[in-house]
């Protein structure tokens, strides 16, 4: 992070703005709105700026920058058309440890002005760290459309009752739950419709019985195969509400980062033959955390109910009547196949698809291989990288042609996704040579032929 977003209290703070043109006028408007005690230094002023200064009791020093003393100021903004002066201001200010912004020159800024969605007292600041103010403004427009105009009123309303709610519900987790229910439910609707009396009545009523707030809940969430954009809206929403998140190795760090900053994160990842937390302990941990009244998110790669042991994890919750929800995710087969341009079914090549666990148990795959013989069925092997030579050999030994196409998708849907294509006869050698990195998925069947025409995702040559 190049700039840390913080909100600065500027009421009555001495601020110097150097420049009197259009850009300076824009900055002055913001600074005055924040209550700064503003001095504008410039030989000339735009009419609008002059008017603003009169209105807000700002000071105009009709002078050049060289005549100005920065000492004691809280911050300074350089908005002159002269590069040399702007840079001089930057050097003087930093030497005196004064916050400085040279407009349109992020390299000469110790702070920058974000784009703001203003629902005062609610503020949303968007910054591109000076890379693309236009992009920040586009994003701002989108957020403007999402956030109701009356949200400021809602923030003020919540502010009025903050202390009362804190005194009534001293524990953090149930208190947050209380506010979430209030601010997303009927109380908020009343405030937004300008019926604050009714809102207050509702809020006080709910404060009288808070027992339901002390029960925890578990959300078993599918995080998809890797690309964070493949998360569902529901998953994103519940992630935001979690007090604690348990995640494993297959979950993208970008998705774990979508949790609240103060949420606890617990890694319970598994690698083949390296179970960092045994399954029974994970199951128990979910129960313990929920019984402490926490909202617990258990994030799993792909879909929780496909080779994810999701069923085992909620069994104990169900038995103990702990509330839970399961949120489906895009499973690796769906994600990787789409990004690799391999339709899992196709009228000409495959009428069915079968997901198979491909890991070895004591060095052998115990399947009835004769069930995998239909040429019109796509086979997808999860966890099959170690077993790949054995899978190829067994399928051929039980009658599948050595010419049957097979693809191995490495790190599907991630930016470095790679697709290796071969046949049952050649694939073991191709993979031994290419040494793909986990996770990998194997797709077998004629649909693999479509990959070369239908793939759109950038990929390394296979
Ligand atoms: N519940 C998960 C699967 C867990 S089993 C799901 O629905 O996707 C773990 C296996 O999933 C890995 O060994 C690998 O075969 C597959 N896998 C998961 N993410 C993958 C990815 N991004 N690319 C390729 N394979 C992946």
GROMACS .gro file of C-alpha atoms and ligand atoms in nm, residues 224-226 249-250 300-308 329-333 336 381-385 409-414 439-442, ligand 1:
model
   61
  224UNK     CA    1  -1.439  -2.127  -0.594
  225UNK     CA    2  -1.129  -2.256  -0.770
  226UNK     CA    3  -0.905  -1.950  -0.736
  249UNK     CA    4  -0.457  -2.402   0.126
  250UNK     CA    5  -0.672  -2.388  -0.187
  300UNK     CA    6  -1.326  -2.414   0.133
  301UNK     CA    7  -1.174  -2.423  -0.213
  302UNK     CA    8  -1.425  -2.487  -0.493
  303UNK     CA    9  -1.755  -2.622  -0.368
  304UNK     CA   10  -1.779  -2.745  -0.008
  305UNK     CA   11  -1.975  -3.055  -0.102
  306UNK     CA   12  -1.747  -3.175  -0.380
  307UNK     CA   13  -1.446  -3.360  -0.240
  308UNK     CA   14  -1.447  -3.097   0.030
  329UNK     CA   15  -1.905  -2.249  -0.481
  330UNK     CA   16  -1.783  -2.305  -0.833
  331UNK     CA   17  -1.608  -2.638  -0.825
  332UNK     CA   18  -1.264  -2.677  -0.983
  333UNK     CA   19  -1.406  -2.884  -1.270
  336UNK     CA   20  -1.095  -2.486  -1.481
  381UNK     CA   21  -1.014  -3.652  -1.185
  382UNK     CA   22  -0.960  -3.434  -0.881
  383UNK     CA   23  -0.644  -3.484  -0.672
  384UNK     CA   24  -0.500  -3.688  -0.955
  385UNK     CA   25  -0.151  -3.549  -1.014
  409UNK     CA   26  -0.511  -2.801  -1.602
  410UNK     CA   27  -0.260  -2.649  -1.368
  411UNK     CA   28  -0.377  -2.374  -1.128
  412UNK     CA   29  -0.711  -2.343  -1.307
  413UNK     CA   30  -0.871  -1.993  -1.327
  414UNK     CA   31  -0.565  -1.833  -1.171
  439UNK     CA   32  -0.347  -2.775  -0.780
  440UNK     CA   33  -0.410  -2.967  -1.100
  441UNK     CA   34  -0.719  -3.118  -1.253
  442UNK     CA   35  -0.740  -3.392  -1.514
  463LIG     N1   36  -1.392  -2.876  -0.308
  463LIG     C1   37  -1.298  -2.855  -0.414
  463LIG     C2   38  -1.212  -2.975  -0.440
  463LIG     C3   39  -1.121  -3.010  -0.327
  463LIG     S1   40  -1.020  -3.147  -0.363
  463LIG     C4   41  -1.373  -2.816  -0.542
  463LIG     O1   42  -1.496  -2.824  -0.546
  463LIG     O2   43  -1.308  -2.774  -0.636
  463LIG     C5   44  -0.873  -3.068  -0.416
  463LIG     C6   45  -0.852  -3.089  -0.563
  463LIG     O3   46  -0.931  -2.998  -0.638
  463LIG     C7   47  -0.711  -3.059  -0.608
  463LIG     O4   48  -0.624  -3.169  -0.585
  463LIG     C8   49  -0.731  -3.037  -0.755
  463LIG     O5   50  -0.745  -3.157  -0.824
  463LIG     C9   51  -0.866  -2.969  -0.758
  463LIG     N2   52  -0.852  -2.822  -0.769
  463LIG    C10   53  -0.892  -2.730  -0.682
  463LIG     N3   54  -0.866  -2.605  -0.727
  463LIG    C11   55  -0.809  -2.620  -0.848
  463LIG    C12   56  -0.759  -2.530  -0.944
  463LIG     N4   57  -0.764  -2.399  -0.926
  463LIG     N5   58  -0.706  -2.579  -1.059
  463LIG    C13   59  -0.701  -2.713  -1.079
  463LIG     N6   60  -0.746  -2.804  -0.991
  463LIG    C14   61  -0.800  -2.758  -0.876
   0.00000   0.00000   0.00000
